């Protein structure tokens, strides 16, 4: 009986060790993804800052910029700081997943903004 108990505990220890190793690998992968996202956020911040400064230099007021941001935000019907991608193919009208780059039905290429790619 003791043999079976020891065997069972050894199996549980091995299983927990494997799960711990898998968790460590996932943590490393997540750190890498976070680093990549941080770099992209920094790049977007700089691009937006440059665009805002150029617009200001061209005489566009902050009020006009804020109105345009609100207008764009409302394109999906919600004032929430997000812009949902359309879920229909612009060519054939079939519903498509937001994650697809091509329409499953007609093959039309869809870019990341949900518009037909040229």
Tab-separated table of C-alpha atoms in Angstrom:
chain	number	residue	atom	x	y	z
A	1	UNK	CA	0.000	0.000	0.000
A	2	UNK	CA	2.839	2.391	0.840
A	3	UNK	CA	4.290	1.722	-2.613
A	4	UNK	CA	1.079	2.920	-4.306
A	5	UNK	CA	0.914	6.008	-2.120
A	6	UNK	CA	4.527	6.899	-2.956
A	7	UNK	CA	3.907	6.277	-6.649
A	8	UNK	CA	0.813	8.485	-6.589
A	9	UNK	CA	2.708	11.286	-4.825
A	10	UNK	CA	5.606	11.001	-7.270
A	11	UNK	CA	3.161	11.365	-10.161
A	12	UNK	CA	1.587	14.444	-8.577
A	13	UNK	CA	5.026	15.968	-7.974
A	14	UNK	CA	6.013	15.311	-11.601
A	15	UNK	CA	2.755	16.788	-12.859
A	16	UNK	CA	3.201	19.914	-10.723
A	17	UNK	CA	6.791	20.259	-11.895
A	18	UNK	CA	5.706	20.141	-15.556
A	19	UNK	CA	2.907	22.641	-14.925
A	20	UNK	CA	5.369	24.928	-13.137
A	21	UNK	CA	7.771	24.761	-16.084
A	22	UNK	CA	4.964	25.529	-18.539
A	23	UNK	CA	3.897	28.494	-16.421
A	24	UNK	CA	7.460	29.817	-16.402
A	25	UNK	CA	7.638	29.575	-20.204
A	26	UNK	CA	4.300	31.402	-20.534
A	27	UNK	CA	5.522	34.128	-18.173
A	28	UNK	CA	8.635	34.660	-20.306
A	29	UNK	CA	6.512	34.797	-23.471
A	30	UNK	CA	4.149	37.294	-21.854
A	31	UNK	CA	7.059	39.505	-20.816
A	32	UNK	CA	8.252	39.494	-24.419
A	33	UNK	CA	4.776	40.462	-25.653
A	34	UNK	CA	4.579	43.253	-23.086
A	35	UNK	CA	7.955	44.603	-24.215
A	36	UNK	CA	6.809	44.569	-27.856
A	37	UNK	CA	3.543	46.321	-26.985
A	38	UNK	CA	5.397	48.937	-24.926
A	39	UNK	CA	7.649	49.711	-27.885
A	40	UNK	CA	4.633	50.061	-30.181
A	41	UNK	CA	2.882	52.365	-27.695
A	42	UNK	CA	5.995	54.551	-27.509
A	43	UNK	CA	6.142	54.751	-31.314
A	44	UNK	CA	2.440	55.614	-31.561
A	45	UNK	CA	2.837	58.283	-28.879
A	46	UNK	CA	5.655	59.953	-30.805
A	47	UNK	CA	3.720	59.796	-34.094
A	48	UNK	CA	0.606	61.272	-32.476
A	49	UNK	CA	2.616	64.001	-30.795
A	50	UNK	CA	4.235	64.912	-34.124
A	51	UNK	CA	0.840	64.960	-35.862
A	52	UNK	CA	-0.677	67.166	-33.156
A	53	UNK	CA	2.227	69.595	-33.278
A	54	UNK	CA	2.005	69.798	-37.085
A	55	UNK	CA	-1.744	70.411	-36.911
A	56	UNK	CA	-1.226	73.152	-34.332
A	57	UNK	CA	1.451	74.754	-36.523
A	58	UNK	CA	-1.052	74.707	-39.404
A	59	UNK	CA	-3.533	76.681	-37.294
A	60	UNK	CA	-5.883	73.891	-36.286
A	61	UNK	CA	-7.118	74.412	-32.743
A	62	UNK	CA	-7.201	71.845	-29.982
A	63	UNK	CA	-10.985	72.196	-29.965
A	64	UNK	CA	-11.140	71.215	-33.649
A	65	UNK	CA	-8.895	68.225	-32.981
A	66	UNK	CA	-11.058	67.101	-30.044
A	67	UNK	CA	-14.206	67.400	-32.186
A	68	UNK	CA	-12.603	65.240	-34.882
A	69	UNK	CA	-11.532	62.636	-32.300
A	70	UNK	CA	-15.110	62.499	-30.984
A	71	UNK	CA	-16.482	62.223	-34.534
A	72	UNK	CA	-14.177	59.293	-35.304
A	73	UNK	CA	-14.949	57.643	-31.970
A	74	UNK	CA	-18.676	57.794	-32.715
A	75	UNK	CA	-18.324	56.026	-36.082
A	76	UNK	CA	-19.141	52.734	-34.407
A	77	UNK	CA	-22.058	54.304	-32.520
A	78	UNK	CA	-20.342	54.400	-29.140
A	79	UNK	CA	-18.407	57.208	-27.466
A	80	UNK	CA	-15.968	54.955	-25.638
A	81	UNK	CA	-12.481	55.677	-26.942
A	82	UNK	CA	-12.551	52.597	-29.194
A	83	UNK	CA	-13.309	52.036	-32.856
A	84	UNK	CA	-14.839	48.621	-33.531
A	85	UNK	CA	-13.995	47.018	-36.815
A	86	UNK	CA	-16.871	46.161	-39.127
A	87	UNK	CA	-17.905	42.533	-39.115
A	88	UNK	CA	-19.096	42.407	-42.722
A	89	UNK	CA	-17.039	42.026	-45.886
A	90	UNK	CA	-17.191	45.255	-47.905
A	91	UNK	CA	-17.321	43.213	-51.156
A	92	UNK	CA	-19.836	40.408	-50.574
A	93	UNK	CA	-21.501	41.519	-47.322
A	94	UNK	CA	-20.985	38.235	-45.478
A	95	UNK	CA	-20.244	38.397	-41.764
A	96	UNK	CA	-16.537	37.930	-41.094
A	97	UNK	CA	-14.419	37.560	-38.006
A	98	UNK	CA	-12.668	40.738	-36.844
A	99	UNK	CA	-9.415	38.784	-36.839
A	100	UNK	CA	-9.504	37.722	-40.486
A	101	UNK	CA	-7.329	39.374	-43.108
A	102	UNK	CA	-9.301	37.865	-45.998
A	103	UNK	CA	-13.015	37.214	-46.419
A	104	UNK	CA	-13.727	33.511	-45.946
A	105	UNK	CA	-16.450	33.620	-48.613
A	106	UNK	CA	-15.109	35.730	-51.492
A	107	UNK	CA	-11.406	35.959	-50.638
A	108	UNK	CA	-11.354	39.761	-50.622
A	109	UNK	CA	-8.363	41.101	-48.699
A	110	UNK	CA	-9.375	43.112	-45.618
A	111	UNK	CA	-6.845	45.404	-43.978
A	112	UNK	CA	-6.545	46.027	-40.239
A	113	UNK	CA	-8.950	48.976	-40.424
A	114	UNK	CA	-11.751	46.840	-41.858
A	115	UNK	CA	-11.617	48.421	-45.323
A	116	UNK	CA	-11.064	46.645	-48.605
A	117	UNK	CA	-7.336	46.646	-49.322
A	118	UNK	CA	-6.274	48.056	-52.690
